[in-house]
């Protein structure tokens, strides 16, 4: 898997934070993301390639400061990698289509999966089921 977009193209189309998060495995500050408190029905997509990642029905308030989901839309939607940066061992999650960094997954989520997909708003766009409006994180 490799990113399908070139760096210059992405720099033109993404904010500095969106580029930092998706391309340099960055993290937006907690409690600052545009989609953290979004409660509308719809689908969360990869900001870089528009691939569907999470349904709103799997979103919940974990209190961690980033949008949290208990499952992706499909197994193929997410790519998992071991991350040993910052003196921790975590599982990084990336877009299964374009490999953009999304965040991390932890084993402390609610049932039915017990997983918490902790995702940067800056890596997502949201499409509202009711009116089709799209909000970029």
JSON list of C-alpha atoms in Angstrom, two decimals:
[
{"chain": "A", "resi": 1, "resn": "UNK", "atom": "CA", "xyz": [0.00, 0.00, 0.00]},
{"chain": "A", "resi": 2, "resn": "UNK", "atom": "CA", "xyz": [1.30, 3.40, -0.90]},
{"chain": "A", "resi": 3, "resn": "UNK", "atom": "CA", "xyz": [-0.17, 6.84, -0.89]},
{"chain": "A", "resi": 4, "resn": "UNK", "atom": "CA", "xyz": [-1.73, 7.51, -4.29]},
{"chain": "A", "resi": 5, "resn": "UNK", "atom": "CA", "xyz": [-1.37, 11.29, -4.05]},
{"chain": "A", "resi": 6, "resn": "UNK", "atom": "CA", "xyz": [1.74, 13.36, -4.50]},
{"chain": "A", "resi": 7, "resn": "UNK", "atom": "CA", "xyz": [2.90, 15.66, -1.74]},
{"chain": "A", "resi": 8, "resn": "UNK", "atom": "CA", "xyz": [2.55, 18.91, -3.72]},
{"chain": "A", "resi": 9, "resn": "UNK", "atom": "CA", "xyz": [-1.05, 18.12, -4.65]},
{"chain": "A", "resi": 10, "resn": "UNK", "atom": "CA", "xyz": [-1.92, 17.32, -1.05]},
{"chain": "A", "resi": 11, "resn": "UNK", "atom": "CA", "xyz": [-0.26, 20.48, 0.31]},
{"chain": "A", "resi": 12, "resn": "UNK", "atom": "CA", "xyz": [-2.51, 22.54, -1.99]},
{"chain": "A", "resi": 13, "resn": "UNK", "atom": "CA", "xyz": [-5.70, 20.75, -0.94]},
{"chain": "A", "resi": 14, "resn": "UNK", "atom": "CA", "xyz": [-5.18, 20.14, 2.78]},
{"chain": "A", "resi": 15, "resn": "UNK", "atom": "CA", "xyz": [-4.66, 22.48, 5.72]},
{"chain": "A", "resi": 16, "resn": "UNK", "atom": "CA", "xyz": [-1.31, 22.36, 7.47]},
{"chain": "A", "resi": 17, "resn": "UNK", "atom": "CA", "xyz": [-2.81, 20.24, 10.28]},
{"chain": "A", "resi": 18, "resn": "UNK", "atom": "CA", "xyz": [-4.56, 17.85, 7.87]},
{"chain": "A", "resi": 19, "resn": "UNK", "atom": "CA", "xyz": [-1.29, 17.34, 5.96]},
{"chain": "A", "resi": 20, "resn": "UNK", "atom": "CA", "xyz": [0.71, 16.87, 9.17]},
{"chain": "A", "resi": 21, "resn": "UNK", "atom": "CA", "xyz": [-1.74, 14.27, 10.55]},
{"chain": "A", "resi": 22, "resn": "UNK", "atom": "CA", "xyz": [-2.33, 12.25, 7.37]},
{"chain": "A", "resi": 23, "resn": "UNK", "atom": "CA", "xyz": [1.14, 12.34, 5.85]},
{"chain": "A", "resi": 24, "resn": "UNK", "atom": "CA", "xyz": [3.50, 12.68, 8.84]},
{"chain": "A", "resi": 25, "resn": "UNK", "atom": "CA", "xyz": [1.60, 10.52, 11.36]},
{"chain": "A", "resi": 26, "resn": "UNK", "atom": "CA", "xyz": [0.82, 13.55, 13.46]},
{"chain": "A", "resi": 27, "resn": "UNK", "atom": "CA", "xyz": [-1.80, 14.07, 16.13]},
{"chain": "A", "resi": 28, "resn": "UNK", "atom": "CA", "xyz": [-4.09, 17.06, 16.45]},
{"chain": "A", "resi": 29, "resn": "UNK", "atom": "CA", "xyz": [-4.41, 18.53, 19.96]},
{"chain": "A", "resi": 30, "resn": "UNK", "atom": "CA", "xyz": [-7.11, 16.76, 22.01]},
{"chain": "A", "resi": 31, "resn": "UNK", "atom": "CA", "xyz": [-10.59, 18.31, 22.16]},
{"chain": "A", "resi": 32, "resn": "UNK", "atom": "CA", "xyz": [-9.92, 20.55, 19.13]},
{"chain": "A", "resi": 33, "resn": "UNK", "atom": "CA", "xyz": [-11.18, 18.50, 16.17]},
{"chain": "A", "resi": 34, "resn": "UNK", "atom": "CA", "xyz": [-14.18, 19.70, 14.15]},
{"chain": "A", "resi": 35, "resn": "UNK", "atom": "CA", "xyz": [-15.80, 16.25, 14.17]},
{"chain": "A", "resi": 36, "resn": "UNK", "atom": "CA", "xyz": [-15.30, 15.38, 17.83]},
{"chain": "A", "resi": 37, "resn": "UNK", "atom": "CA", "xyz": [-18.82, 16.37, 18.90]},
{"chain": "A", "resi": 38, "resn": "UNK", "atom": "CA", "xyz": [-20.57, 15.61, 15.60]},
{"chain": "A", "resi": 39, "resn": "UNK", "atom": "CA", "xyz": [-23.75, 13.65, 16.36]},
{"chain": "A", "resi": 40, "resn": "UNK", "atom": "CA", "xyz": [-25.37, 13.61, 12.90]},
{"chain": "A", "resi": 41, "resn": "UNK", "atom": "CA", "xyz": [-26.10, 10.38, 11.02]},
{"chain": "A", "resi": 42, "resn": "UNK", "atom": "CA", "xyz": [-23.76, 9.68, 8.13]},
{"chain": "A", "resi": 43, "resn": "UNK", "atom": "CA", "xyz": [-20.45, 8.25, 7.03]},
{"chain": "A", "resi": 44, "resn": "UNK", "atom": "CA", "xyz": [-16.91, 9.26, 7.96]},
{"chain": "A", "resi": 45, "resn": "UNK", "atom": "CA", "xyz": [-14.49, 9.12, 5.02]},
{"chain": "A", "resi": 46, "resn": "UNK", "atom": "CA", "xyz": [-10.74, 9.42, 4.57]},
{"chain": "A", "resi": 47, "resn": "UNK", "atom": "CA", "xyz": [-9.99, 13.08, 3.95]},
{"chain": "A", "resi": 48, "resn": "UNK", "atom": "CA", "xyz": [-7.28, 12.20, 1.42]},
{"chain": "A", "resi": 49, "resn": "UNK", "atom": "CA", "xyz": [-9.01, 9.66, -0.86]},
{"chain": "A", "resi": 50, "resn": "UNK", "atom": "CA", "xyz": [-12.68, 9.77, 0.24]},
{"chain": "A", "resi": 51, "resn": "UNK", "atom": "CA", "xyz": [-12.83, 6.04, 1.08]},
{"chain": "A", "resi": 52, "resn": "UNK", "atom": "CA", "xyz": [-15.57, 5.18, 3.59]},
{"chain": "A", "resi": 53, "resn": "UNK", "atom": "CA", "xyz": [-14.07, 4.36, 7.01]},
{"chain": "A", "resi": 54, "resn": "UNK", "atom": "CA", "xyz": [-16.69, 4.53, 9.78]},
{"chain": "A", "resi": 55, "resn": "UNK", "atom": "CA", "xyz": [-20.47, 4.79, 10.11]},
{"chain": "A", "resi": 56, "resn": "UNK", "atom": "CA", "xyz": [-21.91, 7.27, 12.58]},
{"chain": "A", "resi": 57, "resn": "UNK", "atom": "CA", "xyz": [-23.69, 4.42, 14.38]},
{"chain": "A", "resi": 58, "resn": "UNK", "atom": "CA", "xyz": [-20.29, 3.14, 15.59]},
{"chain": "A", "resi": 59, "resn": "UNK", "atom": "CA", "xyz": [-19.21, 6.55, 16.95]},
{"chain": "A", "resi": 60, "resn": "UNK", "atom": "CA", "xyz": [-19.29, 7.11, 20.70]},
{"chain": "A", "resi": 61, "resn": "UNK", "atom": "CA", "xyz": [-17.95, 9.57, 23.27]},
{"chain": "A", "resi": 62, "resn": "UNK", "atom": "CA", "xyz": [-14.91, 7.91, 24.86]},
{"chain": "A", "resi": 63, "resn": "UNK", "atom": "CA", "xyz": [-13.81, 11.11, 26.58]},
{"chain": "A", "resi": 64, "resn": "UNK", "atom": "CA", "xyz": [-10.31, 10.81, 25.07]},
{"chain": "A", "resi": 65, "resn": "UNK", "atom": "CA", "xyz": [-10.46, 14.07, 23.08]},
{"chain": "A", "resi": 66, "resn": "UNK", "atom": "CA", "xyz": [-10.67, 12.57, 19.59]},
{"chain": "A", "resi": 67, "resn": "UNK", "atom": "CA", "xyz": [-13.55, 11.02, 17.66]},
{"chain": "A", "resi": 68, "resn": "UNK", "atom": "CA", "xyz": [-13.90, 7.37, 18.72]},
{"chain": "A", "resi": 69, "resn": "UNK", "atom": "CA", "xyz": [-15.51, 4.46, 16.92]},
{"chain": "A", "resi": 70, "resn": "UNK", "atom": "CA", "xyz": [-15.94, 0.83, 17.93]},
{"chain": "A", "resi": 71, "resn": "UNK", "atom": "CA", "xyz": [-15.67, -0.61, 14.39]},
{"chain": "A", "resi": 72, "resn": "UNK", "atom": "CA", "xyz": [-14.82, 0.38, 10.81]},
{"chain": "A", "resi": 73, "resn": "UNK", "atom": "CA", "xyz": [-17.24, -0.01, 7.88]},
{"chain": "A", "resi": 74, "resn": "UNK", "atom": "CA", "xyz": [-15.32, -3.11, 6.71]},
{"chain": "A", "resi": 75, "resn": "UNK", "atom": "CA", "xyz": [-12.15, -5.07, 7.42]},
{"chain": "A", "resi": 76, "resn": "UNK", "atom": "CA", "xyz": [-10.55, -3.62, 4.28]},
{"chain": "A", "resi": 77, "resn": "UNK", "atom": "CA", "xyz": [-11.25, -0.02, 5.31]},
{"chain": "A", "resi": 78, "resn": "UNK", "atom": "CA", "xyz": [-8.43, 0.05, 7.88]},
{"chain": "A", "resi": 79, "resn": "UNK", "atom": "CA", "xyz": [-4.77, -0.97, 7.64]},
{"chain": "A", "resi": 80, "resn": "UNK", "atom": "CA", "xyz": [-3.09, -1.84, 10.98]},
{"chain": "A", "resi": 81, "resn": "UNK", "atom": "CA", "xyz": [0.59, -1.29, 11.83]},
{"chain": "A", "resi": 82, "resn": "UNK", "atom": "CA", "xyz": [2.65, -1.76, 14.98]},
{"chain": "A", "resi": 83, "resn": "UNK", "atom": "CA", "xyz": [3.76, 1.65, 16.30]},
{"chain": "A", "resi": 84, "resn": "UNK", "atom": "CA", "xyz": [6.58, 1.86, 18.84]},
{"chain": "A", "resi": 85, "resn": "UNK", "atom": "CA", "xyz": [7.09, 5.63, 18.67]},
{"chain": "A", "resi": 86, "resn": "UNK", "atom": "CA", "xyz": [7.11, 7.87, 21.76]},
{"chain": "A", "resi": 87, "resn": "UNK", "atom": "CA", "xyz": [8.22, 5.03, 24.01]},
{"chain": "A", "resi": 88, "resn": "UNK", "atom": "CA", "xyz": [4.88, 3.22, 23.68]},
{"chain": "A", "resi": 89, "resn": "UNK", "atom": "CA", "xyz": [3.63, 0.17, 21.86]},
{"chain": "A", "resi": 90, "resn": "UNK", "atom": "CA", "xyz": [0.39, 0.90, 20.01]},
{"chain": "A", "resi": 91, "resn": "UNK", "atom": "CA", "xyz": [-1.45, -0.14, 16.88]},
{"chain": "A", "resi": 92, "resn": "UNK", "atom": "CA", "xyz": [-1.54, 2.62, 14.28]},
{"chain": "A", "resi": 93, "resn": "UNK", "atom": "CA", "xyz": [-4.51, 2.76, 11.94]},
{"chain": "A", "resi": 94, "resn": "UNK", "atom": "CA", "xyz": [-4.29, 3.97, 8.35]},
{"chain": "A", "resi": 95, "resn": "UNK", "atom": "CA", "xyz": [-6.71, 4.23, 5.48]},
{"chain": "A", "resi": 96, "resn": "UNK", "atom": "CA", "xyz": [-6.90, 0.85, 3.77]},
{"chain": "A", "resi": 97, "resn": "UNK", "atom": "CA", "xyz": [-7.12, 2.55, 0.39]},
{"chain": "A", "resi": 98, "resn": "UNK", "atom": "CA", "xyz": [-4.46, 5.31, 0.39]},
{"chain": "A", "resi": 99, "resn": "UNK", "atom": "CA", "xyz": [-2.47, 4.61, 3.59]},
{"chain": "A", "resi": 100, "resn": "UNK", "atom": "CA", "xyz": [-3.16, 8.03, 5.16]},
{"chain": "A", "resi": 101, "resn": "UNK", "atom": "CA", "xyz": [-2.56, 8.08, 8.93]},
{"chain": "A", "resi": 102, "resn": "UNK", "atom": "CA", "xyz": [-5.82, 8.16, 10.91]},
{"chain": "A", "resi": 103, "resn": "UNK", "atom": "CA", "xyz": [-4.88, 7.48, 14.54]},
{"chain": "A", "resi": 104, "resn": "UNK", "atom": "CA", "xyz": [-4.64, 4.39, 16.74]},
{"chain": "A", "resi": 105, "resn": "UNK", "atom": "CA", "xyz": [-6.82, 1.54, 17.95]},
{"chain": "A", "resi": 106, "resn": "UNK", "atom": "CA", "xyz": [-6.97, 0.42, 21.58]},
{"chain": "A", "resi": 107, "resn": "UNK", "atom": "CA", "xyz": [-8.57, -2.61, 23.31]},
{"chain": "A", "resi": 108, "resn": "UNK", "atom": "CA", "xyz": [-10.65, -0.53, 25.75]},
{"chain": "A", "resi": 109, "resn": "UNK", "atom": "CA", "xyz": [-13.76, 0.21, 23.70]},
{"chain": "A", "resi": 110, "resn": "UNK", "atom": "CA", "xyz": [-17.39, -0.78, 24.17]},
{"chain": "A", "resi": 111, "resn": "UNK", "atom": "CA", "xyz": [-19.06, -3.96, 23.01]},
{"chain": "A", "resi": 112, "resn": "UNK", "atom": "CA", "xyz": [-19.67, -5.50, 20.57]},
{"chain": "A", "resi": 113, "resn": "UNK", "atom": "CA", "xyz": [-16.00, -5.20, 19.53]},
{"chain": "A", "resi": 114, "resn": "UNK", "atom": "CA", "xyz": [-14.25, -3.95, 22.67]},
{"chain": "A", "resi": 115, "resn": "UNK", "atom": "CA", "xyz": [-12.12, -1.71, 20.45]},
{"chain": "A", "resi": 116, "resn": "UNK", "atom": "CA", "xyz": [-11.65, 2.07, 20.46]},
{"chain": "A", "resi": 117, "resn": "UNK", "atom": "CA", "xyz": [-10.59, 3.50, 17.13]},
{"chain": "A", "resi": 118, "resn": "UNK", "atom": "CA", "xyz": [-9.20, 6.86, 18.23]},
{"chain": "A", "resi": 119, "resn": "UNK", "atom": "CA", "xyz": [-9.16, 9.01, 15.08]},
{"chain": "A", "resi": 120, "resn": "UNK", "atom": "CA", "xyz": [-7.93, 12.51, 14.33]},
{"chain": "A", "resi": 121, "resn": "UNK", "atom": "CA", "xyz": [-10.72, 14.74, 12.99]},
{"chain": "A", "resi": 122, "resn": "UNK", "atom": "CA", "xyz": [-8.09, 16.21, 10.65]},
{"chain": "A", "resi": 123, "resn": "UNK", "atom": "CA", "xyz": [-7.90, 12.88, 8.81]},
{"chain": "A", "resi": 124, "resn": "UNK", "atom": "CA", "xyz": [-11.66, 12.62, 8.21]},
{"chain": "A", "resi": 125, "resn": "UNK", "atom": "CA", "xyz": [-14.50, 14.12, 6.25]},
{"chain": "A", "resi": 126, "resn": "UNK", "atom": "CA", "xyz": [-18.12, 13.48, 7.19]},
{"chain": "A", "resi": 127, "resn": "UNK", "atom": "CA", "xyz": [-21.06, 13.12, 4.80]},
{"chain": "A", "resi": 128, "resn": "UNK", "atom": "CA", "xyz": [-24.47, 13.78, 6.34]},
{"chain": "A", "resi": 129, "resn": "UNK", "atom": "CA", "xyz": [-27.06, 11.10, 5.47]},
{"chain": "A", "resi": 130, "resn": "UNK", "atom": "CA", "xyz": [-29.94, 13.57, 5.56]},
{"chain": "A", "resi": 131, "resn": "UNK", "atom": "CA", "xyz": [-28.72, 16.30, 3.21]},
{"chain": "A", "resi": 132, "resn": "UNK", "atom": "CA", "xyz": [-25.42, 15.08, 1.72]},
{"chain": "A", "resi": 133, "resn": "UNK", "atom": "CA", "xyz": [-23.47, 17.98, 3.23]},
{"chain": "A", "resi": 134, "resn": "UNK", "atom": "CA", "xyz": [-19.79, 17.24, 3.70]},
{"chain": "A", "resi": 135, "resn": "UNK", "atom": "CA", "xyz": [-17.76, 18.52, 6.65]},
{"chain": "A", "resi": 136, "resn": "UNK", "atom": "CA", "xyz": [-13.96, 18.29, 6.60]},
{"chain": "A", "resi": 137, "resn": "UNK", "atom": "CA", "xyz": [-12.21, 17.68, 9.90]}
]
